[in-house]
Amino acid sequence: MEKRYDKSDLQAALKVLREGGVILYPTDTVWGIGCDATNAEAVARVYEVKKRVDSKAMLVLLDGAGKLQGYMDKVPETAWMLLEANEGQRPMTIIYPHARNLAPNLLAEDGSVGIRITSEPFSKALCEQLRRPIVSTSANISGEPAAKIFSEISPELLQAVDYVCEFRRNDTTKHQPSSIIKIDEKERITIIRP
């Protein structure tokens, strides 16, 4: 697996994100379609690219757990315990209740949002330098299988985005989607995907 990304690749992706564009990029799981998670117009474009109805929420990536507090009223205590227990394990997405400071069309009907803390170098650097969360939805047209490696991404999708990142295009490691856990207002846990 490629360990180092090219800084010019990162800067090109950041420029597109800052201008409200949509990118195709490697994440800590599968390849993702991304945009600035605070920009409703950019989020709407991601739904268009995926040919997906916007009543289906998308998750976002953050570069550190300390930034969670900026995107919800209160981080559930249960979430801190899950994050600590999962450190260094398989990537985990937690669906939090009562999200804020994100594009409204990104949230589920109940106001919740899925957030994953990424430790993968490229996506982490994107979040750090953009200083905002980034949408991360699988690189596929809605209803089709997620692309686990770059070569599985459809030509239609490659044409539909504003920038396709160079990093990890040659990586043939079949990455898996994250586990998904939902925490409600009463801190009850539901395992959506083990």
PDB file of N, CA and C in Angstrom, residues 89-172:
ATOM      1  N   GLN A  89      -8.435  -0.206  16.125  1.00  0.00           N
ATOM      2  CA  GLN A  89      -9.209  -1.320  15.586  1.00  0.00           C
ATOM      3  C   GLN A  89      -9.768  -0.954  14.207  1.00  0.00           C
ATOM      4  N   ARG A  90     -10.716  -1.759  13.727  1.00  0.00           N
ATOM      5  CA  ARG A  90     -11.399  -1.504  12.457  1.00  0.00           C
ATOM      6  C   ARG A  90     -12.118  -0.155  12.527  1.00  0.00           C
ATOM      7  N   PRO A  91     -12.124   0.625  11.436  1.00  0.00           N
ATOM      8  CA  PRO A  91     -12.819   1.922  11.450  1.00  0.00           C
ATOM      9  C   PRO A  91     -14.279   1.766  11.889  1.00  0.00           C
ATOM     10  N   MET A  92     -14.737   2.725  12.698  1.00  0.00           N
ATOM     11  CA  MET A  92     -16.077   2.684  13.255  1.00  0.00           C
ATOM     12  C   MET A  92     -16.777   4.025  13.028  1.00  0.00           C
ATOM     13  N   THR A  93     -17.976   3.945  12.485  1.00  0.00           N
ATOM     14  CA  THR A  93     -18.816   5.124  12.313  1.00  0.00           C
ATOM     15  C   THR A  93     -19.841   5.119  13.439  1.00  0.00           C
ATOM     16  N   ILE A  94     -19.964   6.251  14.116  1.00  0.00           N
ATOM     17  CA  ILE A  94     -20.990   6.382  15.158  1.00  0.00           C
ATOM     18  C   ILE A  94     -22.023   7.381  14.658  1.00  0.00           C
ATOM     19  N   ILE A  95     -23.293   6.996  14.766  1.00  0.00           N
ATOM     20  CA  ILE A  95     -24.387   7.908  14.428  1.00  0.00           C
ATOM     21  C   ILE A  95     -24.805   8.615  15.716  1.00  0.00           C
ATOM     22  N   TYR A  96     -24.642   9.935  15.699  1.00  0.00           N
ATOM     23  CA  TYR A  96     -24.912  10.759  16.881  1.00  0.00           C
ATOM     24  C   TYR A  96     -26.249  11.483  16.739  1.00  0.00           C
ATOM     25  N   PRO A  97     -26.960  11.673  17.851  1.00  0.00           N
ATOM     26  CA  PRO A  97     -28.202  12.451  17.794  1.00  0.00           C
ATOM     27  C   PRO A  97     -27.895  13.953  17.762  1.00  0.00           C
ATOM     28  N   HIS A  98     -28.828  14.727  17.277  1.00  0.00           N
ATOM     29  CA  HIS A  98     -28.781  16.199  17.359  1.00  0.00           C
ATOM     30  C   HIS A  98     -27.509  16.834  16.806  1.00  0.00           C
ATOM     31  N   ALA A  99     -27.253  16.650  15.535  1.00  0.00           N
ATOM     32  CA  ALA A  99     -26.081  17.254  14.897  1.00  0.00           C
ATOM     33  C   ALA A  99     -26.320  18.741  14.669  1.00  0.00           C
ATOM     34  N   ARG A 100     -25.232  19.495  14.586  1.00  0.00           N
ATOM     35  CA  ARG A 100     -25.318  20.929  14.277  1.00  0.00           C
ATOM     36  C   ARG A 100     -24.075  21.354  13.496  1.00  0.00           C
ATOM     37  N   ASN A 101     -24.154  22.551  12.914  1.00  0.00           N
ATOM     38  CA  ASN A 101     -23.036  23.136  12.157  1.00  0.00           C
ATOM     39  C   ASN A 101     -22.634  22.321  10.936  1.00  0.00           C
ATOM     40  N   LEU A 102     -23.572  21.526  10.411  1.00  0.00           N
ATOM     41  CA  LEU A 102     -23.351  20.759   9.182  1.00  0.00           C
ATOM     42  C   LEU A 102     -24.454  21.130   8.201  1.00  0.00           C
ATOM     43  N   ALA A 103     -24.240  20.845   6.923  1.00  0.00           N
ATOM     44  CA  ALA A 103     -25.275  21.119   5.915  1.00  0.00           C
ATOM     45  C   ALA A 103     -26.551  20.366   6.304  1.00  0.00           C
ATOM     46  N   PRO A 104     -27.709  21.047   6.348  1.00  0.00           N
ATOM     47  CA  PRO A 104     -28.952  20.390   6.768  1.00  0.00           C
ATOM     48  C   PRO A 104     -29.330  19.185   5.909  1.00  0.00           C
ATOM     49  N   ASN A 105     -29.010  19.221   4.603  1.00  0.00           N
ATOM     50  CA  ASN A 105     -29.360  18.107   3.716  1.00  0.00           C
ATOM     51  C   ASN A 105     -28.447  16.897   3.886  1.00  0.00           C
ATOM     52  N   LEU A 106     -27.513  16.987   4.805  1.00  0.00           N
ATOM     53  CA  LEU A 106     -26.612  15.883   5.110  1.00  0.00           C
ATOM     54  C   LEU A 106     -27.180  14.999   6.217  1.00  0.00           C
ATOM     55  N   LEU A 107     -28.052  15.571   7.030  1.00  0.00           N
ATOM     56  CA  LEU A 107     -28.553  14.900   8.224  1.00  0.00           C
ATOM     57  C   LEU A 107     -29.720  13.973   7.917  1.00  0.00           C
ATOM     58  N   ALA A 108     -29.901  12.987   8.783  1.00  0.00           N
ATOM     59  CA  ALA A 108     -31.068  12.101   8.689  1.00  0.00           C
ATOM     60  C   ALA A 108     -32.301  12.903   9.130  1.00  0.00           C
ATOM     61  N   GLU A 109     -33.476  12.350   8.861  1.00  0.00           N
ATOM     62  CA  GLU A 109     -34.718  13.054   9.206  1.00  0.00           C
ATOM     63  C   GLU A 109     -34.816  13.359  10.692  1.00  0.00           C
ATOM     64  N   ASP A 110     -34.213  12.514  11.542  1.00  0.00           N
ATOM     65  CA  ASP A 110     -34.274  12.746  12.991  1.00  0.00           C
ATOM     66  C   ASP A 110     -33.170  13.697  13.485  1.00  0.00           C
ATOM     67  N   GLY A 111     -32.399  14.280  12.551  1.00  0.00           N
ATOM     68  CA  GLY A 111     -31.351  15.228  12.923  1.00  0.00           C
ATOM     69  C   GLY A 111     -30.033  14.587  13.311  1.00  0.00           C
ATOM     70  N   SER A 112     -29.932  13.280  13.138  1.00  0.00           N
ATOM     71  CA  SER A 112     -28.694  12.587  13.495  1.00  0.00           C
ATOM     72  C   SER A 112     -27.708  12.602  12.329  1.00  0.00           C
ATOM     73  N   VAL A 113     -26.453  12.289  12.649  1.00  0.00           N
ATOM     74  CA  VAL A 113     -25.420  12.215  11.615  1.00  0.00           C
ATOM     75  C   VAL A 113     -24.389  11.151  11.998  1.00  0.00           C
ATOM     76  N   GLY A 114     -23.884  10.447  10.974  1.00  0.00           N
ATOM     77  CA  GLY A 114     -22.817   9.477  11.189  1.00  0.00           C
ATOM     78  C   GLY A 114     -21.468  10.168  11.037  1.00  0.00           C
ATOM     79  N   ILE A 115     -20.597   9.965  12.025  1.00  0.00           N
ATOM     80  CA  ILE A 115     -19.260  10.570  11.998  1.00  0.00           C
ATOM     81  C   ILE A 115     -18.221   9.485  12.277  1.00  0.00           C
ATOM     82  N   ARG A 116     -17.167   9.494  11.454  1.00  0.00           N
ATOM     83  CA  ARG A 116     -16.049   8.575  11.667  1.00  0.00           C
ATOM     84  C   ARG A 116     -14.784   9.397  11.838  1.00  0.00           C
ATOM     85  N   ILE A 117     -13.994   9.040  12.829  1.00  0.00           N
ATOM     86  CA  ILE A 117     -12.696   9.686  13.029  1.00  0.00           C
ATOM     87  C   ILE A 117     -11.691   8.912  12.181  1.00  0.00           C
ATOM     88  N   THR A 118     -11.112   9.588  11.200  1.00  0.00           N
ATOM     89  CA  THR A 118     -10.178   8.908  10.299  1.00  0.00           C
ATOM     90  C   THR A 118      -8.739   9.031  10.789  1.00  0.00           C
ATOM     91  N   SER A 119      -8.013   7.931  10.642  1.00  0.00           N
ATOM     92  CA  SER A 119      -6.577   7.972  10.946  1.00  0.00           C
ATOM     93  C   SER A 119      -5.766   7.709   9.676  1.00  0.00           C
ATOM     94  N   GLU A 120      -6.467   7.498   8.553  1.00  0.00           N
ATOM     95  CA  GLU A 120      -5.798   7.288   7.259  1.00  0.00           C
ATOM     96  C   GLU A 120      -5.137   8.610   6.866  1.00  0.00           C
ATOM     97  N   PRO A 121      -3.870   8.598   6.437  1.00  0.00           N
ATOM     98  CA  PRO A 121      -3.115   9.842   6.263  1.00  0.00           C
ATOM     99  C   PRO A 121      -3.722  10.884   5.312  1.00  0.00           C
ATOM    100  N   PHE A 122      -4.223  10.463   4.158  1.00  0.00           N
ATOM    101  CA  PHE A 122      -4.711  11.427   3.164  1.00  0.00           C
ATOM    102  C   PHE A 122      -6.017  12.081   3.625  1.00  0.00           C
ATOM    103  N   SER A 123      -6.996  11.270   4.012  1.00  0.00           N
ATOM    104  CA  SER A 123      -8.284  11.832   4.439  1.00  0.00           C
ATOM    105  C   SER A 123      -8.127  12.644   5.727  1.00  0.00           C
ATOM    106  N   LYS A 124      -7.220  12.227   6.592  1.00  0.00           N
ATOM    107  CA  LYS A 124      -6.957  12.974   7.830  1.00  0.00           C
ATOM    108  C   LYS A 124      -6.369  14.355   7.495  1.00  0.00           C
ATOM    109  N   ALA A 125      -5.416  14.383   6.569  1.00  0.00           N
ATOM    110  CA  ALA A 125      -4.808  15.656   6.154  1.00  0.00           C
ATOM    111  C   ALA A 125      -5.836  16.567   5.477  1.00  0.00           C
ATOM    112  N   LEU A 126      -6.737  15.982   4.679  1.00  0.00           N
ATOM    113  CA  LEU A 126      -7.800  16.783   4.048  1.00  0.00           C
ATOM    114  C   LEU A 126      -8.646  17.480   5.114  1.00  0.00           C
ATOM    115  N   CYS A 127      -9.088  16.717   6.117  1.00  0.00           N
ATOM    116  CA  CYS A 127      -9.913  17.284   7.187  1.00  0.00           C
ATOM    117  C   CYS A 127      -9.149  18.349   7.978  1.00  0.00           C
ATOM    118  N   GLU A 128      -7.903  18.036   8.321  1.00  0.00           N
ATOM    119  CA  GLU A 128      -7.080  18.983   9.099  1.00  0.00           C
ATOM    120  C   GLU A 128      -6.920  20.304   8.362  1.00  0.00           C
ATOM    121  N   GLN A 129      -6.584  20.228   7.075  1.00  0.00           N
ATOM    122  CA  GLN A 129      -6.280  21.455   6.339  1.00  0.00           C
ATOM    123  C   GLN A 129      -7.526  22.200   5.873  1.00  0.00           C
ATOM    124  N   LEU A 130      -8.618  21.480   5.640  1.00  0.00           N
ATOM    125  CA  LEU A 130      -9.873  22.149   5.294  1.00  0.00           C
ATOM    126  C   LEU A 130     -10.469  22.805   6.536  1.00  0.00           C
ATOM    127  N   ARG A 131     -10.138  22.227   7.705  1.00  0.00           N
ATOM    128  CA  ARG A 131     -10.649  22.683   9.008  1.00  0.00           C
ATOM    129  C   ARG A 131     -12.161  22.508   9.125  1.00  0.00           C
ATOM    130  N   ARG A 132     -12.658  21.523   8.400  1.00  0.00           N
ATOM    131  CA  ARG A 132     -14.084  21.184   8.444  1.00  0.00           C
ATOM    132  C   ARG A 132     -14.214  19.689   8.197  1.00  0.00           C
ATOM    133  N   PRO A 133     -15.361  19.120   8.581  1.00  0.00           N
ATOM    134  CA  PRO A 133     -15.577  17.708   8.248  1.00  0.00           C
ATOM    135  C   PRO A 133     -15.800  17.543   6.751  1.00  0.00           C
ATOM    136  N   ILE A 134     -15.532  16.354   6.260  1.00  0.00           N
ATOM    137  CA  ILE A 134     -15.698  16.048   4.842  1.00  0.00           C
ATOM    138  C   ILE A 134     -16.698  14.910   4.698  1.00  0.00           C
ATOM    139  N   VAL A 135     -17.626  15.076   3.771  1.00  0.00           N
ATOM    140  CA  VAL A 135     -18.571  14.002   3.464  1.00  0.00           C
ATOM    141  C   VAL A 135     -17.777  12.804   2.974  1.00  0.00           C
ATOM    142  N   SER A 136     -18.200  11.624   3.398  1.00  0.00           N
ATOM    143  CA  SER A 136     -17.570  10.396   2.932  1.00  0.00           C
ATOM    144  C   SER A 136     -18.670   9.384   2.652  1.00  0.00           C
ATOM    145  N   THR A 137     -19.023   9.257   1.397  1.00  0.00           N
ATOM    146  CA  THR A 137     -19.998   8.251   0.985  1.00  0.00           C
ATOM    147  C   THR A 137     -19.329   7.372  -0.055  1.00  0.00           C
ATOM    148  N   SER A 138     -19.674   6.111  -0.073  1.00  0.00           N
ATOM    149  CA  SER A 138     -18.976   5.159  -0.938  1.00  0.00           C
ATOM    150  C   SER A 138     -19.003   5.573  -2.409  1.00  0.00           C
ATOM    151  N   ALA A 139     -17.918   5.261  -3.095  1.00  0.00           N
ATOM    152  CA  ALA A 139     -17.743   5.648  -4.504  1.00  0.00           C
ATOM    153  C   ALA A 139     -18.488   4.690  -5.417  1.00  0.00           C
ATOM    154  N   ASN A 140     -19.790   4.897  -5.494  1.00  0.00           N
ATOM    155  CA  ASN A 140     -20.638   4.089  -6.371  1.00  0.00           C
ATOM    156  C   ASN A 140     -21.933   4.846  -6.649  1.00  0.00           C
ATOM    157  N   ILE A 141     -22.595   4.453  -7.723  1.00  0.00           N
ATOM    158  CA  ILE A 141     -23.937   4.955  -7.997  1.00  0.00           C
ATOM    159  C   ILE A 141     -24.845   4.220  -7.015  1.00  0.00           C
ATOM    160  N   SER A 142     -25.840   4.902  -6.471  1.00  0.00           N
ATOM    161  CA  SER A 142     -26.734   4.300  -5.480  1.00  0.00           C
ATOM    162  C   SER A 142     -27.289   2.965  -5.976  1.00  0.00           C
ATOM    163  N   GLY A 143     -27.187   1.947  -5.120  1.00  0.00           N
ATOM    164  CA  GLY A 143     -27.696   0.623  -5.474  1.00  0.00           C
ATOM    165  C   GLY A 143     -26.645  -0.311  -6.045  1.00  0.00           C
ATOM    166  N   GLU A 144     -25.508   0.245  -6.485  1.00  0.00           N
ATOM    167  CA  GLU A 144     -24.425  -0.587  -7.018  1.00  0.00           C
ATOM    168  C   GLU A 144     -23.434  -0.892  -5.896  1.00  0.00           C
ATOM    169  N   PRO A 145     -22.583  -1.926  -6.043  1.00  0.00           N
ATOM    170  CA  PRO A 145     -21.610  -2.243  -4.992  1.00  0.00           C
ATOM    171  C   PRO A 145     -20.591  -1.107  -4.814  1.00  0.00           C
ATOM    172  N   ALA A 146     -20.141  -0.920  -3.581  1.00  0.00           N
ATOM    173  CA  ALA A 146     -19.118   0.081  -3.278  1.00  0.00           C
ATOM    174  C   ALA A 146     -17.785  -0.353  -3.887  1.00  0.00           C
ATOM    175  N   ALA A 147     -17.028   0.623  -4.392  1.00  0.00           N
ATOM    176  CA  ALA A 147     -15.704   0.336  -4.955  1.00  0.00           C
ATOM    177  C   ALA A 147     -14.705   0.171  -3.821  1.00  0.00           C
ATOM    178  N   LYS A 148     -14.167  -1.036  -3.686  1.00  0.00           N
ATOM    179  CA  LYS A 148     -13.192  -1.289  -2.612  1.00  0.00           C
ATOM    180  C   LYS A 148     -11.781  -0.890  -3.034  1.00  0.00           C
ATOM    181  N   ILE A 149     -11.545  -0.880  -4.358  1.00  0.00           N
ATOM    182  CA  ILE A 149     -10.264  -0.409  -4.892  1.00  0.00           C
ATOM    183  C   ILE A 149     -10.564   0.528  -6.060  1.00  0.00           C
ATOM    184  N   PHE A 150      -9.599   1.339  -6.410  1.00  0.00           N
ATOM    185  CA  PHE A 150      -9.804   2.372  -7.420  1.00  0.00           C
ATOM    186  C   PHE A 150     -10.313   1.817  -8.750  1.00  0.00           C
ATOM    187  N   SER A 151      -9.760   0.687  -9.184  1.00  0.00           N
ATOM    188  CA  SER A 151     -10.136   0.140 -10.497  1.00  0.00           C
ATOM    189  C   SER A 151     -11.600  -0.296 -10.574  1.00  0.00           C
ATOM    190  N   GLU A 152     -12.283  -0.417  -9.438  1.00  0.00           N
ATOM    191  CA  GLU A 152     -13.699  -0.792  -9.417  1.00  0.00           C
ATOM    192  C   GLU A 152     -14.639   0.408  -9.576  1.00  0.00           C
ATOM    193  N   ILE A 153     -14.089   1.608  -9.583  1.00  0.00           N
ATOM    194  CA  ILE A 153     -14.925   2.811  -9.708  1.00  0.00           C
ATOM    195  C   ILE A 153     -15.388   2.956 -11.151  1.00  0.00           C
ATOM    196  N   SER A 154     -16.679   3.189 -11.339  1.00  0.00           N
ATOM    197  CA  SER A 154     -17.233   3.272 -12.693  1.00  0.00           C
ATOM    198  C   SER A 154     -16.747   4.526 -13.421  1.00  0.00           C
ATOM    199  N   PRO A 155     -16.547   4.427 -14.750  1.00  0.00           N
ATOM    200  CA  PRO A 155     -16.139   5.594 -15.544  1.00  0.00           C
ATOM    201  C   PRO A 155     -17.148   6.746 -15.391  1.00  0.00           C
ATOM    202  N   GLU A 156     -18.418   6.416 -15.262  1.00  0.00           N
ATOM    203  CA  GLU A 156     -19.458   7.435 -15.091  1.00  0.00           C
ATOM    204  C   GLU A 156     -19.189   8.289 -13.848  1.00  0.00           C
ATOM    205  N   LEU A 157     -18.797   7.642 -12.773  1.00  0.00           N
ATOM    206  CA  LEU A 157     -18.496   8.342 -11.521  1.00  0.00           C
ATOM    207  C   LEU A 157     -17.227   9.184 -11.653  1.00  0.00           C
ATOM    208  N   LEU A 158     -16.215   8.628 -12.305  1.00  0.00           N
ATOM    209  CA  LEU A 158     -14.954   9.359 -12.510  1.00  0.00           C
ATOM    210  C   LEU A 158     -15.208  10.660 -13.280  1.00  0.00           C
ATOM    211  N   GLN A 159     -16.152  10.622 -14.232  1.00  0.00           N
ATOM    212  CA  GLN A 159     -16.482  11.807 -15.035  1.00  0.00           C
ATOM    213  C   GLN A 159     -17.330  12.816 -14.261  1.00  0.00           C
ATOM    214  N   ALA A 160     -18.104  12.327 -13.290  1.00  0.00           N
ATOM    215  CA  ALA A 160     -19.092  13.172 -12.605  1.00  0.00           C
ATOM    216  C   ALA A 160     -18.511  14.077 -11.521  1.00  0.00           C
ATOM    217  N   VAL A 161     -17.328  13.757 -11.009  1.00  0.00           N
ATOM    218  CA  VAL A 161     -16.739  14.551  -9.926  1.00  0.00           C
ATOM    219  C   VAL A 161     -15.792  15.619 -10.480  1.00  0.00           C
ATOM    220  N   ASP A 162     -15.404  16.559  -9.621  1.00  0.00           N
ATOM    221  CA  ASP A 162     -14.537  17.662 -10.050  1.00  0.00           C
ATOM    222  C   ASP A 162     -13.051  17.334  -9.948  1.00  0.00           C
ATOM    223  N   TYR A 163     -12.709  16.373  -9.075  1.00  0.00           N
ATOM    224  CA  TYR A 163     -11.304  16.006  -8.934  1.00  0.00           C
ATOM    225  C   TYR A 163     -11.216  14.562  -8.461  1.00  0.00           C
ATOM    226  N   VAL A 164     -10.301  13.798  -9.079  1.00  0.00           N
ATOM    227  CA  VAL A 164     -10.041  12.415  -8.681  1.00  0.00           C
ATOM    228  C   VAL A 164      -8.632  12.375  -8.099  1.00  0.00           C
ATOM    229  N   CYS A 165      -8.520  12.029  -6.829  1.00  0.00           N
ATOM    230  CA  CYS A 165      -7.218  12.005  -6.166  1.00  0.00           C
ATOM    231  C   CYS A 165      -6.319  10.917  -6.738  1.00  0.00           C
ATOM    232  N   GLU A 166      -5.019  11.199  -6.719  1.00  0.00           N
ATOM    233  CA  GLU A 166      -4.014  10.266  -7.238  1.00  0.00           C
ATOM    234  C   GLU A 166      -3.628   9.209  -6.199  1.00  0.00           C
ATOM    235  N   PHE A 167      -3.606   9.619  -4.933  1.00  0.00           N
ATOM    236  CA  PHE A 167      -3.113   8.753  -3.859  1.00  0.00           C
ATOM    237  C   PHE A 167      -3.897   7.449  -3.787  1.00  0.00           C
ATOM    238  N   ARG A 168      -3.190   6.355  -3.681  1.00  0.00           N
ATOM    239  CA  ARG A 168      -3.707   4.985  -3.518  1.00  0.00           C
ATOM    240  C   ARG A 168      -4.478   4.447  -4.720  1.00  0.00           C
ATOM    241  N   ARG A 169      -4.306   5.053  -5.886  1.00  0.00           N
ATOM    242  CA  ARG A 169      -4.968   4.492  -7.072  1.00  0.00           C
ATOM    243  C   ARG A 169      -4.460   3.083  -7.378  1.00  0.00           C
ATOM    244  N   ASN A 170      -3.197   2.810  -7.059  1.00  0.00           N
ATOM    245  CA  ASN A 170      -2.609   1.496  -7.365  1.00  0.00           C
ATOM    246  C   ASN A 170      -2.706   0.508  -6.208  1.00  0.00           C
ATOM    247  N   ASP A 171      -3.313   0.920  -5.115  1.00  0.00           N
ATOM    248  CA  ASP A 171      -3.463   0.059  -3.939  1.00  0.00           C
ATOM    249  C   ASP A 171      -4.515  -1.007  -4.249  1.00  0.00           C
ATOM    250  N   THR A 172      -4.136  -2.273  -4.161  1.00  0.00           N
ATOM    251  CA  THR A 172      -5.080  -3.355  -4.459  1.00  0.00           C
ATOM    252  C   THR A 172      -5.604  -4.031  -3.186  1.00  0.00           C
TER     253      THR A 172
END
